[in-house]
Amino acid sequence: ARAAHWATRGEMAAGLAVEIRNPLAGIAGVREIVGRDLPADSPAIEVLGEVRHEVVHINKIVSELLEIARPKSPVFRPGNLVAVAEHAALFARDQATHRKVNLEVVKGEPLPELQFDNGQIHQVLLNLLLNAVQACDEGGLVRVDFMADESTATVRVTDTGKGIPPAVLPNIFRPFFTTKGDGTGLGLSLARRMVEDHGGRLEATSVIDQGSCFKLI
C-alpha cells in the first residue's frame, strides 16, 4: 500500500511537472523576444530580469518536487568522502565570499573508503553548506569536519550563524517547510531522504545566536 501510494504521488508529480513546464517555457521564450526588442535604457529591462528569476525559481521547485516524489535509488561505488566535501565547498565558496563568510574543510585523520552515491552525497553536502553560509552574518564561519571508525564516517557541517529556534527545529526536514522567503522548503527534506537511502541519518542541533550543526552519519 505504501509503495502504491508513493507511485501515485510520483505520477501526479510527473503530470504536474509537464503541465507547469510547458507554459513556463512559453513565458521564458516570450521574455527573451520582448527583451531583444526593448531599448537598453528601458525600465522594463529590470522587470524582465525579475520574470527570469521567478521562472528559474519555479523550475527549481518542480525539479525538487519530482526528486522527492520519484526518488532515484543511489548507485553505490567506492568513493572519497573528503574529496566530495571539498568539491561541494568549492561550489559554495562563491556565495561565502560574497557574504564575507569564512568556509573551511578540516580533513583530520584519513577516512576509510566507503561505498556511496557520489552525486547524491555531493548534493546533500552542497545544500547543507549553502544553508550554513546563508545563516551567517559577515565574518561568520562555516566548518566541515569528519570523524570515522573502521567502517563508518560522520560529516559535520557547523556554522556560527543565528541558530534555529527550538520551536522550528523539529520541522526543518518537513517538505515545503521554510523560513526563507525565496526557499522551496524541499532541500533538507530531499537531503534527509538521500541520506536515509544510504542507510544513514541526517541530524541537526542548534543554539540561538551561537549557530547550528548538521551531522551526516
mmCIF file with all atom_site columns, C-alpha atoms in Angstrom:
data_model
loop_
_atom_site.group_PDB
_atom_site.id
_atom_site.type_symbol
_atom_site.label_atom_id
_atom_site.label_alt_id
_atom_site.label_comp_id
_atom_site.label_asym_id
_atom_site.label_entity_id
_atom_site.label_seq_id
_atom_site.pdbx_PDB_ins_code
_atom_site.Cartn_x
_atom_site.Cartn_y
_atom_site.Cartn_z
_atom_site.occupancy
_atom_site.B_iso_or_equiv
_atom_site.pdbx_formal_charge
_atom_site.auth_seq_id
_atom_site.auth_comp_id
_atom_site.auth_asym_id
_atom_site.auth_atom_id
_atom_site.pdbx_PDB_model_num
ATOM 1   C CA . ALA A 1 1   ? 0.000  0.000  0.000   1.00 0.00 ? 1   ALA A CA 1
ATOM 2   C CA . ARG A 1 2   ? 2.870  2.376  0.850   1.00 0.00 ? 2   ARG A CA 1
ATOM 3   C CA . ALA A 1 3   ? 4.589  1.625  -2.470  1.00 0.00 ? 3   ALA A CA 1
ATOM 4   C CA . ALA A 1 4   ? 1.341  2.203  -4.370  1.00 0.00 ? 4   ALA A CA 1
ATOM 5   C CA . HIS A 1 5   ? 0.808  5.467  -2.509  1.00 0.00 ? 5   HIS A CA 1
ATOM 6   C CA . TRP A 1 6   ? 4.270  6.781  -3.490  1.00 0.00 ? 6   TRP A CA 1
ATOM 7   C CA . ALA A 1 7   ? 3.818  5.552  -7.060  1.00 0.00 ? 7   ALA A CA 1
ATOM 8   C CA . THR A 1 8   ? 0.580  7.540  -7.330  1.00 0.00 ? 8   THR A CA 1
ATOM 9   C CA . ARG A 1 9   ? 2.279  10.633 -5.930  1.00 0.00 ? 9   ARG A CA 1
ATOM 10  C CA . GLY A 1 10  ? 5.090  10.171 -8.439  1.00 0.00 ? 10  GLY A CA 1
ATOM 11  C CA . GLU A 1 11  ? 2.690  10.016 -11.367 1.00 0.00 ? 11  GLU A CA 1
ATOM 12  C CA . MET A 1 12  ? 0.857  13.106 -10.127 1.00 0.00 ? 12  MET A CA 1
ATOM 13  C CA . ALA A 1 13  ? 4.142  14.983 -9.748  1.00 0.00 ? 13  ALA A CA 1
ATOM 14  C CA . ALA A 1 14  ? 5.250  13.973 -13.255 1.00 0.00 ? 14  ALA A CA 1
ATOM 15  C CA . GLY A 1 15  ? 1.927  15.150 -14.718 1.00 0.00 ? 15  GLY A CA 1
ATOM 16  C CA . LEU A 1 16  ? 2.106  18.441 -12.837 1.00 0.00 ? 16  LEU A CA 1
ATOM 17  C CA . ALA A 1 17  ? 5.699  18.950 -13.986 1.00 0.00 ? 17  ALA A CA 1
ATOM 18  C CA . VAL A 1 18  ? 4.654  18.707 -17.643 1.00 0.00 ? 18  VAL A CA 1
ATOM 19  C CA . GLU A 1 19  ? 1.635  20.982 -17.135 1.00 0.00 ? 19  GLU A CA 1
ATOM 20  C CA . ILE A 1 20  ? 3.791  23.597 -15.387 1.00 0.00 ? 20  ILE A CA 1
ATOM 21  C CA . ARG A 1 21  ? 6.921  23.395 -17.519 1.00 0.00 ? 21  ARG A CA 1
ATOM 22  C CA . ASN A 1 22  ? 5.197  23.769 -20.886 1.00 0.00 ? 22  ASN A CA 1
ATOM 23  C CA . PRO A 1 23  ? 3.681  27.216 -20.155 1.00 0.00 ? 23  PRO A CA 1
ATOM 24  C CA . LEU A 1 24  ? 6.836  28.107 -18.225 1.00 0.00 ? 24  LEU A CA 1
ATOM 25  C CA . ALA A 1 25  ? 8.915  27.516 -21.358 1.00 0.00 ? 25  ALA A CA 1
ATOM 26  C CA . GLY A 1 26  ? 6.476  29.741 -23.263 1.00 0.00 ? 26  GLY A CA 1
ATOM 27  C CA . ILE A 1 27  ? 6.862  32.530 -20.679 1.00 0.00 ? 27  ILE A CA 1
ATOM 28  C CA . ALA A 1 28  ? 10.662 32.251 -20.863 1.00 0.00 ? 28  ALA A CA 1
ATOM 29  C CA . GLY A 1 29  ? 10.529 32.434 -24.680 1.00 0.00 ? 29  GLY A CA 1
ATOM 30  C CA . VAL A 1 30  ? 8.297  35.497 -24.689 1.00 0.00 ? 30  VAL A CA 1
ATOM 31  C CA . ARG A 1 31  ? 10.602 37.172 -22.166 1.00 0.00 ? 31  ARG A CA 1
ATOM 32  C CA . GLU A 1 32  ? 13.574 36.655 -24.488 1.00 0.00 ? 32  GLU A CA 1
ATOM 33  C CA . ILE A 1 33  ? 11.699 38.048 -27.511 1.00 0.00 ? 33  ILE A CA 1
ATOM 34  C CA . VAL A 1 34  ? 10.430 41.100 -25.632 1.00 0.00 ? 34  VAL A CA 1
ATOM 35  C CA . GLY A 1 35  ? 13.876 41.697 -24.154 1.00 0.00 ? 35  GLY A CA 1
ATOM 36  C CA . ARG A 1 36  ? 15.500 41.803 -27.594 1.00 0.00 ? 36  ARG A CA 1
ATOM 37  C CA . ASP A 1 37  ? 13.067 44.463 -28.800 1.00 0.00 ? 37  ASP A CA 1
ATOM 38  C CA . LEU A 1 38  ? 13.411 46.804 -25.822 1.00 0.00 ? 38  LEU A CA 1
ATOM 39  C CA . PRO A 1 39  ? 15.816 49.752 -25.813 1.00 0.00 ? 39  PRO A CA 1
ATOM 40  C CA . ALA A 1 40  ? 18.805 49.306 -23.490 1.00 0.00 ? 40  ALA A CA 1
ATOM 41  C CA . ASP A 1 41  ? 17.603 52.119 -21.182 1.00 0.00 ? 41  ASP A CA 1
ATOM 42  C CA . SER A 1 42  ? 14.029 50.849 -20.881 1.00 0.00 ? 42  SER A CA 1
ATOM 43  C CA . PRO A 1 43  ? 12.810 50.456 -17.259 1.00 0.00 ? 43  PRO A CA 1
ATOM 44  C CA . ALA A 1 44  ? 11.092 47.233 -18.392 1.00 0.00 ? 44  ALA A CA 1
ATOM 45  C CA . ILE A 1 45  ? 14.518 45.550 -18.595 1.00 0.00 ? 45  ILE A CA 1
ATOM 46  C CA . GLU A 1 46  ? 14.582 45.295 -14.815 1.00 0.00 ? 46  GLU A CA 1
ATOM 47  C CA . VAL A 1 47  ? 11.086 43.812 -14.771 1.00 0.00 ? 47  VAL A CA 1
ATOM 48  C CA . LEU A 1 48  ? 12.123 41.161 -17.305 1.00 0.00 ? 48  LEU A CA 1
ATOM 49  C CA . GLY A 1 49  ? 15.048 40.301 -15.057 1.00 0.00 ? 49  GLY A CA 1
ATOM 50  C CA . GLU A 1 50  ? 12.602 39.623 -12.221 1.00 0.00 ? 50  GLU A CA 1
ATOM 51  C CA . VAL A 1 51  ? 10.493 37.471 -14.556 1.00 0.00 ? 51  VAL A CA 1
ATOM 52  C CA . ARG A 1 52  ? 13.569 35.402 -15.419 1.00 0.00 ? 52  ARG A CA 1
ATOM 53  C CA . HIS A 1 53  ? 14.363 34.986 -11.708 1.00 0.00 ? 53  HIS A CA 1
ATOM 54  C CA . GLU A 1 54  ? 10.845 33.722 -10.993 1.00 0.00 ? 54  GLU A CA 1
ATOM 55  C CA . VAL A 1 55  ? 10.917 31.312 -13.954 1.00 0.00 ? 55  VAL A CA 1
ATOM 56  C CA . VAL A 1 56  ? 14.153 29.794 -12.633 1.00 0.00 ? 56  VAL A CA 1
ATOM 57  C CA . HIS A 1 57  ? 12.648 29.599 -9.124  1.00 0.00 ? 57  HIS A CA 1
ATOM 58  C CA . ILE A 1 58  ? 9.508  27.791 -10.308 1.00 0.00 ? 58  ILE A CA 1
ATOM 59  C CA . ASN A 1 59  ? 11.573 25.376 -12.392 1.00 0.00 ? 59  ASN A CA 1
ATOM 60  C CA . LYS A 1 60  ? 13.680 24.578 -9.333  1.00 0.00 ? 60  LYS A CA 1
ATOM 61  C CA . ILE A 1 61  ? 10.568 23.841 -7.273  1.00 0.00 ? 61  ILE A CA 1
ATOM 62  C CA . VAL A 1 62  ? 9.258  21.477 -9.956  1.00 0.00 ? 62  VAL A CA 1
ATOM 63  C CA . SER A 1 63  ? 12.621 19.675 -10.187 1.00 0.00 ? 63  SER A CA 1
ATOM 64  C CA . GLU A 1 64  ? 12.866 19.195 -6.413  1.00 0.00 ? 64  GLU A CA 1
ATOM 65  C CA . LEU A 1 65  ? 9.253  18.043 -6.209  1.00 0.00 ? 65  LEU A CA 1
ATOM 66  C CA . LEU A 1 66  ? 9.978  15.406 -8.852  1.00 0.00 ? 66  LEU A CA 1
ATOM 67  C CA . GLU A 1 67  ? 13.078 14.239 -6.988  1.00 0.00 ? 67  GLU A CA 1
ATOM 68  C CA . ILE A 1 68  ? 11.045 13.726 -3.817  1.00 0.00 ? 68  ILE A CA 1
ATOM 69  C CA . ALA A 1 69  ? 8.036  12.102 -5.495  1.00 0.00 ? 69  ALA A CA 1
ATOM 70  C CA . ARG A 1 70  ? 10.074 9.865  -7.829  1.00 0.00 ? 70  ARG A CA 1
ATOM 71  C CA . PRO A 1 71  ? 13.335 9.233  -5.988  1.00 0.00 ? 71  PRO A CA 1
ATOM 72  C CA . LYS A 1 72  ? 16.310 7.651  -7.712  1.00 0.00 ? 72  LYS A CA 1
ATOM 73  C CA . SER A 1 73  ? 17.983 4.788  -5.893  1.00 0.00 ? 73  SER A CA 1
ATOM 74  C CA . PRO A 1 74  ? 21.605 5.549  -5.011  1.00 0.00 ? 74  PRO A CA 1
ATOM 75  C CA . VAL A 1 75  ? 24.318 3.954  -7.134  1.00 0.00 ? 75  VAL A CA 1
ATOM 76  C CA . PHE A 1 76  ? 26.943 2.723  -4.693  1.00 0.00 ? 76  PHE A CA 1
ATOM 77  C CA . ARG A 1 77  ? 30.587 2.969  -5.712  1.00 0.00 ? 77  ARG A CA 1
ATOM 78  C CA . PRO A 1 78  ? 33.816 3.309  -3.710  1.00 0.00 ? 78  PRO A CA 1
ATOM 79  C CA . GLY A 1 79  ? 34.455 6.978  -3.010  1.00 0.00 ? 79  GLY A CA 1
ATOM 80  C CA . ASN A 1 80  ? 36.446 9.536  -1.066  1.00 0.00 ? 80  ASN A CA 1
ATOM 81  C CA . LEU A 1 81  ? 34.093 11.419 1.238   1.00 0.00 ? 81  LEU A CA 1
ATOM 82  C CA . VAL A 1 82  ? 36.596 14.205 1.949   1.00 0.00 ? 82  VAL A CA 1
ATOM 83  C CA . ALA A 1 83  ? 37.080 14.848 -1.769  1.00 0.00 ? 83  ALA A CA 1
ATOM 84  C CA . VAL A 1 84  ? 33.304 15.076 -2.262  1.00 0.00 ? 84  VAL A CA 1
ATOM 85  C CA . ALA A 1 85  ? 33.031 17.547 0.641   1.00 0.00 ? 85  ALA A CA 1
ATOM 86  C CA . GLU A 1 86  ? 35.880 19.649 -0.765  1.00 0.00 ? 86  GLU A CA 1
ATOM 87  C CA . HIS A 1 87  ? 34.185 19.746 -4.176  1.00 0.00 ? 87  HIS A CA 1
ATOM 88  C CA . ALA A 1 88  ? 30.882 20.807 -2.589  1.00 0.00 ? 88  ALA A CA 1
ATOM 89  C CA . ALA A 1 89  ? 32.754 23.509 -0.644  1.00 0.00 ? 89  ALA A CA 1
ATOM 90  C CA . LEU A 1 90  ? 34.252 24.755 -3.906  1.00 0.00 ? 90  LEU A CA 1
ATOM 91  C CA . PHE A 1 91  ? 30.731 25.276 -5.278  1.00 0.00 ? 91  PHE A CA 1
ATOM 92  C CA . ALA A 1 92  ? 29.622 27.074 -2.085  1.00 0.00 ? 92  ALA A CA 1
ATOM 93  C CA . ARG A 1 93  ? 32.724 29.270 -1.777  1.00 0.00 ? 93  ARG A CA 1
ATOM 94  C CA . ASP A 1 94  ? 31.494 31.907 -4.223  1.00 0.00 ? 94  ASP A CA 1
ATOM 95  C CA . GLN A 1 95  ? 28.436 32.636 -2.090  1.00 0.00 ? 95  GLN A CA 1
ATOM 96  C CA . ALA A 1 96  ? 30.572 32.527 1.069   1.00 0.00 ? 96  ALA A CA 1
ATOM 97  C CA . THR A 1 97  ? 32.982 35.078 -0.407  1.00 0.00 ? 97  THR A CA 1
ATOM 98  C CA . HIS A 1 98  ? 30.084 37.301 -1.476  1.00 0.00 ? 98  HIS A CA 1
ATOM 99  C CA . ARG A 1 99  ? 28.663 37.256 2.066   1.00 0.00 ? 99  ARG A CA 1
ATOM 100 C CA . LYS A 1 100 ? 32.161 37.568 3.624   1.00 0.00 ? 100 LYS A CA 1
ATOM 101 C CA . VAL A 1 101 ? 31.778 34.266 5.453   1.00 0.00 ? 101 VAL A CA 1
ATOM 102 C CA . ASN A 1 102 ? 34.780 32.023 6.096   1.00 0.00 ? 102 ASN A CA 1
ATOM 103 C CA . LEU A 1 103 ? 34.418 28.467 4.797   1.00 0.00 ? 103 LEU A CA 1
ATOM 104 C CA . GLU A 1 104 ? 36.882 25.737 5.759   1.00 0.00 ? 104 GLU A CA 1
ATOM 105 C CA . VAL A 1 105 ? 37.169 21.973 5.312   1.00 0.00 ? 105 VAL A CA 1
ATOM 106 C CA . VAL A 1 106 ? 39.170 20.267 8.059   1.00 0.00 ? 106 VAL A CA 1
ATOM 107 C CA . LYS A 1 107 ? 40.481 16.928 6.791   1.00 0.00 ? 107 LYS A CA 1
ATOM 108 C CA . GLY A 1 108 ? 41.732 15.374 10.039  1.00 0.00 ? 108 GLY A CA 1
ATOM 109 C CA . GLU A 1 109 ? 42.546 11.684 10.087  1.00 0.00 ? 109 GLU A CA 1
ATOM 110 C CA . PRO A 1 110 ? 42.179 9.642  6.851   1.00 0.00 ? 110 PRO A CA 1
ATOM 111 C CA . LEU A 1 111 ? 38.714 8.159  6.345   1.00 0.00 ? 111 LEU A CA 1
ATOM 112 C CA . PRO A 1 112 ? 38.017 4.591  5.296   1.00 0.00 ? 112 PRO A CA 1
ATOM 113 C CA . GLU A 1 113 ? 36.997 4.083  1.680   1.00 0.00 ? 113 GLU A CA 1
ATOM 114 C CA . LEU A 1 114 ? 33.220 3.919  1.674   1.00 0.00 ? 114 LEU A CA 1
ATOM 115 C CA . GLN A 1 115 ? 30.532 2.883  -0.795  1.00 0.00 ? 115 GLN A CA 1
ATOM 116 C CA . PHE A 1 116 ? 28.129 5.719  -1.629  1.00 0.00 ? 116 PHE A CA 1
ATOM 117 C CA . ASP A 1 117 ? 26.477 7.615  -4.467  1.00 0.00 ? 117 ASP A CA 1
ATOM 118 C CA . ASN A 1 118 ? 28.900 10.445 -5.202  1.00 0.00 ? 118 ASN A CA 1
ATOM 119 C CA . GLY A 1 119 ? 26.331 12.710 -6.874  1.00 0.00 ? 119 GLY A CA 1
ATOM 120 C CA . GLN A 1 120 ? 23.712 12.361 -4.146  1.00 0.00 ? 120 GLN A CA 1
ATOM 121 C CA . ILE A 1 121 ? 26.106 12.937 -1.244  1.00 0.00 ? 121 ILE A CA 1
ATOM 122 C CA . HIS A 1 122 ? 27.590 15.917 -3.094  1.00 0.00 ? 122 HIS A CA 1
ATOM 123 C CA . GLN A 1 123 ? 24.064 17.337 -3.429  1.00 0.00 ? 123 GLN A CA 1
ATOM 124 C CA . VAL A 1 124 ? 23.390 16.788 0.282   1.00 0.00 ? 124 VAL A CA 1
ATOM 125 C CA . LEU A 1 125 ? 26.612 18.488 1.401   1.00 0.00 ? 125 LEU A CA 1
ATOM 126 C CA . LEU A 1 126 ? 26.209 21.398 -1.007  1.00 0.00 ? 126 LEU A CA 1
ATOM 127 C CA . ASN A 1 127 ? 22.693 22.007 0.315   1.00 0.00 ? 127 ASN A CA 1
ATOM 128 C CA . LEU A 1 128 ? 23.954 21.977 3.917   1.00 0.00 ? 128 LEU A CA 1
ATOM 129 C CA . LEU A 1 129 ? 26.867 24.290 3.096   1.00 0.00 ? 129 LEU A CA 1
ATOM 130 C CA . LEU A 1 130 ? 24.725 26.849 1.259   1.00 0.00 ? 130 LEU A CA 1
ATOM 131 C CA . ASN A 1 131 ? 22.200 26.872 4.112   1.00 0.00 ? 131 ASN A CA 1
ATOM 132 C CA . ALA A 1 132 ? 25.014 27.345 6.624   1.00 0.00 ? 132 ALA A CA 1
ATOM 133 C CA . VAL A 1 133 ? 26.524 30.234 4.661   1.00 0.00 ? 133 VAL A CA 1
ATOM 134 C CA . GLN A 1 134 ? 23.111 31.930 4.397   1.00 0.00 ? 134 GLN A CA 1
ATOM 135 C CA . ALA A 1 135 ? 22.645 31.585 8.165   1.00 0.00 ? 135 ALA A CA 1
ATOM 136 C CA . CYS A 1 136 ? 25.843 33.548 8.903   1.00 0.00 ? 136 CYS A CA 1
ATOM 137 C CA . ASP A 1 137 ? 26.430 37.263 9.085   1.00 0.00 ? 137 ASP A CA 1
ATOM 138 C CA . GLU A 1 138 ? 29.575 38.906 7.770   1.00 0.00 ? 138 GLU A CA 1
ATOM 139 C CA . GLY A 1 139 ? 32.647 37.423 9.450   1.00 0.00 ? 139 GLY A CA 1
ATOM 140 C CA . GLY A 1 140 ? 30.868 34.154 10.311  1.00 0.00 ? 140 GLY A CA 1
ATOM 141 C CA . LEU A 1 141 ? 32.420 30.718 9.976   1.00 0.00 ? 141 LEU A CA 1
ATOM 142 C CA . VAL A 1 142 ? 31.210 27.542 8.261   1.00 0.00 ? 142 VAL A CA 1
ATOM 143 C CA . ARG A 1 143 ? 33.276 24.478 9.038   1.00 0.00 ? 143 ARG A CA 1
ATOM 144 C CA . VAL A 1 144 ? 33.217 20.928 7.670   1.00 0.00 ? 144 VAL A CA 1
ATOM 145 C CA . ASP A 1 145 ? 34.960 18.197 9.647   1.00 0.00 ? 145 ASP A CA 1
ATOM 146 C CA . PHE A 1 146 ? 34.968 14.414 9.798   1.00 0.00 ? 146 PHE A CA 1
ATOM 147 C CA . MET A 1 147 ? 35.001 11.553 12.275  1.00 0.00 ? 147 MET A CA 1
ATOM 148 C CA . ALA A 1 148 ? 35.398 7.863  11.484  1.00 0.00 ? 148 ALA A CA 1
ATOM 149 C CA . ASP A 1 149 ? 35.925 4.352  12.758  1.00 0.00 ? 149 ASP A CA 1
ATOM 150 C CA . GLU A 1 150 ? 36.875 1.257  10.755  1.00 0.00 ? 150 GLU A CA 1
ATOM 151 C CA . SER A 1 151 ? 33.733 1.073  8.624   1.00 0.00 ? 151 SER A CA 1
ATOM 152 C CA . THR A 1 152 ? 31.685 4.267  9.044   1.00 0.00 ? 152 THR A CA 1
ATOM 153 C CA . ALA A 1 153 ? 32.212 8.008  8.763   1.00 0.00 ? 153 ALA A CA 1
ATOM 154 C CA . THR A 1 154 ? 30.450 11.114 10.042  1.00 0.00 ? 154 THR A CA 1
ATOM 155 C CA . VAL A 1 155 ? 30.490 14.520 8.357   1.00 0.00 ? 155 VAL A CA 1
ATOM 156 C CA . ARG A 1 156 ? 29.619 17.620 10.375  1.00 0.00 ? 156 ARG A CA 1
ATOM 157 C CA . VAL A 1 157 ? 28.670 20.979 8.853   1.00 0.00 ? 157 VAL A CA 1
ATOM 158 C CA . THR A 1 158 ? 28.815 23.627 11.587  1.00 0.00 ? 158 THR A CA 1
ATOM 159 C CA . ASP A 1 159 ? 28.113 27.337 11.364  1.00 0.00 ? 159 ASP A CA 1
ATOM 160 C CA . THR A 1 160 ? 28.285 30.335 13.675  1.00 0.00 ? 160 THR A CA 1
ATOM 161 C CA . GLY A 1 161 ? 25.009 31.765 12.409  1.00 0.00 ? 161 GLY A CA 1
ATOM 162 C CA . LYS A 1 162 ? 21.891 32.967 14.154  1.00 0.00 ? 162 LYS A CA 1
ATOM 163 C CA . GLY A 1 163 ? 20.688 29.476 15.033  1.00 0.00 ? 163 GLY A CA 1
ATOM 164 C CA . ILE A 1 164 ? 17.313 27.798 14.630  1.00 0.00 ? 164 ILE A CA 1
ATOM 165 C CA . PRO A 1 165 ? 14.573 28.436 17.220  1.00 0.00 ? 165 PRO A CA 1
ATOM 166 C CA . PRO A 1 166 ? 13.655 25.335 19.283  1.00 0.00 ? 166 PRO A CA 1
ATOM 167 C CA . ALA A 1 167 ? 10.042 25.528 18.059  1.00 0.00 ? 167 ALA A CA 1
ATOM 168 C CA . VAL A 1 168 ? 11.216 25.459 14.436  1.00 0.00 ? 168 VAL A CA 1
ATOM 169 C CA . LEU A 1 169 ? 13.958 22.813 14.676  1.00 0.00 ? 169 LEU A CA 1
ATOM 170 C CA . PRO A 1 170 ? 11.644 19.728 14.663  1.00 0.00 ? 170 PRO A CA 1
ATOM 171 C CA . ASN A 1 171 ? 10.058 20.925 11.397  1.00 0.00 ? 171 ASN A CA 1
ATOM 172 C CA . ILE A 1 172 ? 13.088 21.721 9.240   1.00 0.00 ? 172 ILE A CA 1
ATOM 173 C CA . PHE A 1 173 ? 13.083 18.344 7.445   1.00 0.00 ? 173 PHE A CA 1
ATOM 174 C CA . ARG A 1 174 ? 9.381  18.528 6.544   1.00 0.00 ? 174 ARG A CA 1
ATOM 175 C CA . PRO A 1 175 ? 8.638  19.021 2.822   1.00 0.00 ? 175 PRO A CA 1
ATOM 176 C CA . PHE A 1 176 ? 7.735  22.639 1.934   1.00 0.00 ? 176 PHE A CA 1
ATOM 177 C CA . PHE A 1 177 ? 8.637  23.946 5.399   1.00 0.00 ? 177 PHE A CA 1
ATOM 178 C CA . THR A 1 178 ? 10.849 27.018 5.056   1.00 0.00 ? 178 THR A CA 1
ATOM 179 C CA . THR A 1 179 ? 11.692 30.199 6.934   1.00 0.00 ? 179 THR A CA 1
ATOM 180 C CA . LYS A 1 180 ? 13.309 31.775 3.857   1.00 0.00 ? 180 LYS A CA 1
ATOM 181 C CA . GLY A 1 181 ? 11.182 33.974 1.617   1.00 0.00 ? 181 GLY A CA 1
ATOM 182 C CA . ASP A 1 182 ? 12.703 32.565 -1.576  1.00 0.00 ? 182 ASP A CA 1
ATOM 183 C CA . GLY A 1 183 ? 13.163 28.992 -0.358  1.00 0.00 ? 183 GLY A CA 1
ATOM 184 C CA . THR A 1 184 ? 11.275 25.965 -1.659  1.00 0.00 ? 184 THR A CA 1
ATOM 185 C CA . GLY A 1 185 ? 11.276 24.082 1.633   1.00 0.00 ? 185 GLY A CA 1
ATOM 186 C CA . LEU A 1 186 ? 12.319 20.912 -0.197  1.00 0.00 ? 186 LEU A CA 1
ATOM 187 C CA . GLY A 1 187 ? 16.117 20.951 0.089   1.00 0.00 ? 187 GLY A CA 1
ATOM 188 C CA . LEU A 1 188 ? 16.506 19.498 3.590   1.00 0.00 ? 188 LEU A CA 1
ATOM 189 C CA . SER A 1 189 ? 13.670 17.016 3.097   1.00 0.00 ? 189 SER A CA 1
ATOM 190 C CA . LEU A 1 190 ? 15.355 15.746 -0.054  1.00 0.00 ? 190 LEU A CA 1
ATOM 191 C CA . ALA A 1 191 ? 18.765 15.671 1.665   1.00 0.00 ? 191 ALA A CA 1
ATOM 192 C CA . ARG A 1 192 ? 17.471 13.574 4.561   1.00 0.00 ? 192 ARG A CA 1
ATOM 193 C CA . ARG A 1 193 ? 15.777 11.116 2.194   1.00 0.00 ? 193 ARG A CA 1
ATOM 194 C CA . MET A 1 194 ? 19.001 10.677 0.211   1.00 0.00 ? 194 MET A CA 1
ATOM 195 C CA . VAL A 1 195 ? 20.986 10.036 3.394   1.00 0.00 ? 195 VAL A CA 1
ATOM 196 C CA . GLU A 1 196 ? 18.389 7.539  4.635   1.00 0.00 ? 196 GLU A CA 1
ATOM 197 C CA . ASP A 1 197 ? 18.534 5.759  1.260   1.00 0.00 ? 197 ASP A CA 1
ATOM 198 C CA . HIS A 1 198 ? 22.222 5.228  2.074   1.00 0.00 ? 198 HIS A CA 1
ATOM 199 C CA . GLY A 1 199 ? 21.271 3.652  5.408   1.00 0.00 ? 199 GLY A CA 1
ATOM 200 C CA . GLY A 1 200 ? 22.407 6.750  7.283   1.00 0.00 ? 200 GLY A CA 1
ATOM 201 C CA . ARG A 1 201 ? 20.939 9.599  9.320   1.00 0.00 ? 201 ARG A CA 1
ATOM 202 C CA . LEU A 1 202 ? 20.883 13.377 8.988   1.00 0.00 ? 202 LEU A CA 1
ATOM 203 C CA . GLU A 1 203 ? 20.541 15.155 12.326  1.00 0.00 ? 203 GLU A CA 1
ATOM 204 C CA . ALA A 1 204 ? 20.531 18.795 13.383  1.00 0.00 ? 204 ALA A CA 1
ATOM 205 C CA . THR A 1 205 ? 21.253 20.659 16.615  1.00 0.00 ? 205 THR A CA 1
ATOM 206 C CA . SER A 1 206 ? 21.182 24.407 17.112  1.00 0.00 ? 206 SER A CA 1
ATOM 207 C CA . VAL A 1 207 ? 21.620 27.143 19.710  1.00 0.00 ? 207 VAL A CA 1
ATOM 208 C CA . ILE A 1 208 ? 20.150 30.602 19.159  1.00 0.00 ? 208 ILE A CA 1
ATOM 209 C CA . ASP A 1 209 ? 22.837 33.238 18.419  1.00 0.00 ? 209 ASP A CA 1
ATOM 210 C CA . GLN A 1 210 ? 25.551 30.577 18.501  1.00 0.00 ? 210 GLN A CA 1
ATOM 211 C CA . GLY A 1 211 ? 24.919 28.524 15.383  1.00 0.00 ? 211 GLY A CA 1
ATOM 212 C CA . SER A 1 212 ? 23.852 25.114 14.094  1.00 0.00 ? 212 SER A CA 1
ATOM 213 C CA . CYS A 1 213 ? 25.409 21.736 13.425  1.00 0.00 ? 213 CYS A CA 1
ATOM 214 C CA . PHE A 1 214 ? 24.147 19.272 10.814  1.00 0.00 ? 214 PHE A CA 1
ATOM 215 C CA . LYS A 1 215 ? 25.552 15.788 11.185  1.00 0.00 ? 215 LYS A CA 1
ATOM 216 C CA . LEU A 1 216 ? 25.555 13.221 8.378   1.00 0.00 ? 216 LEU A CA 1
ATOM 217 C CA . ILE A 1 217 ? 26.100 9.790  9.931   1.00 0.00 ? 217 ILE A CA 1
#
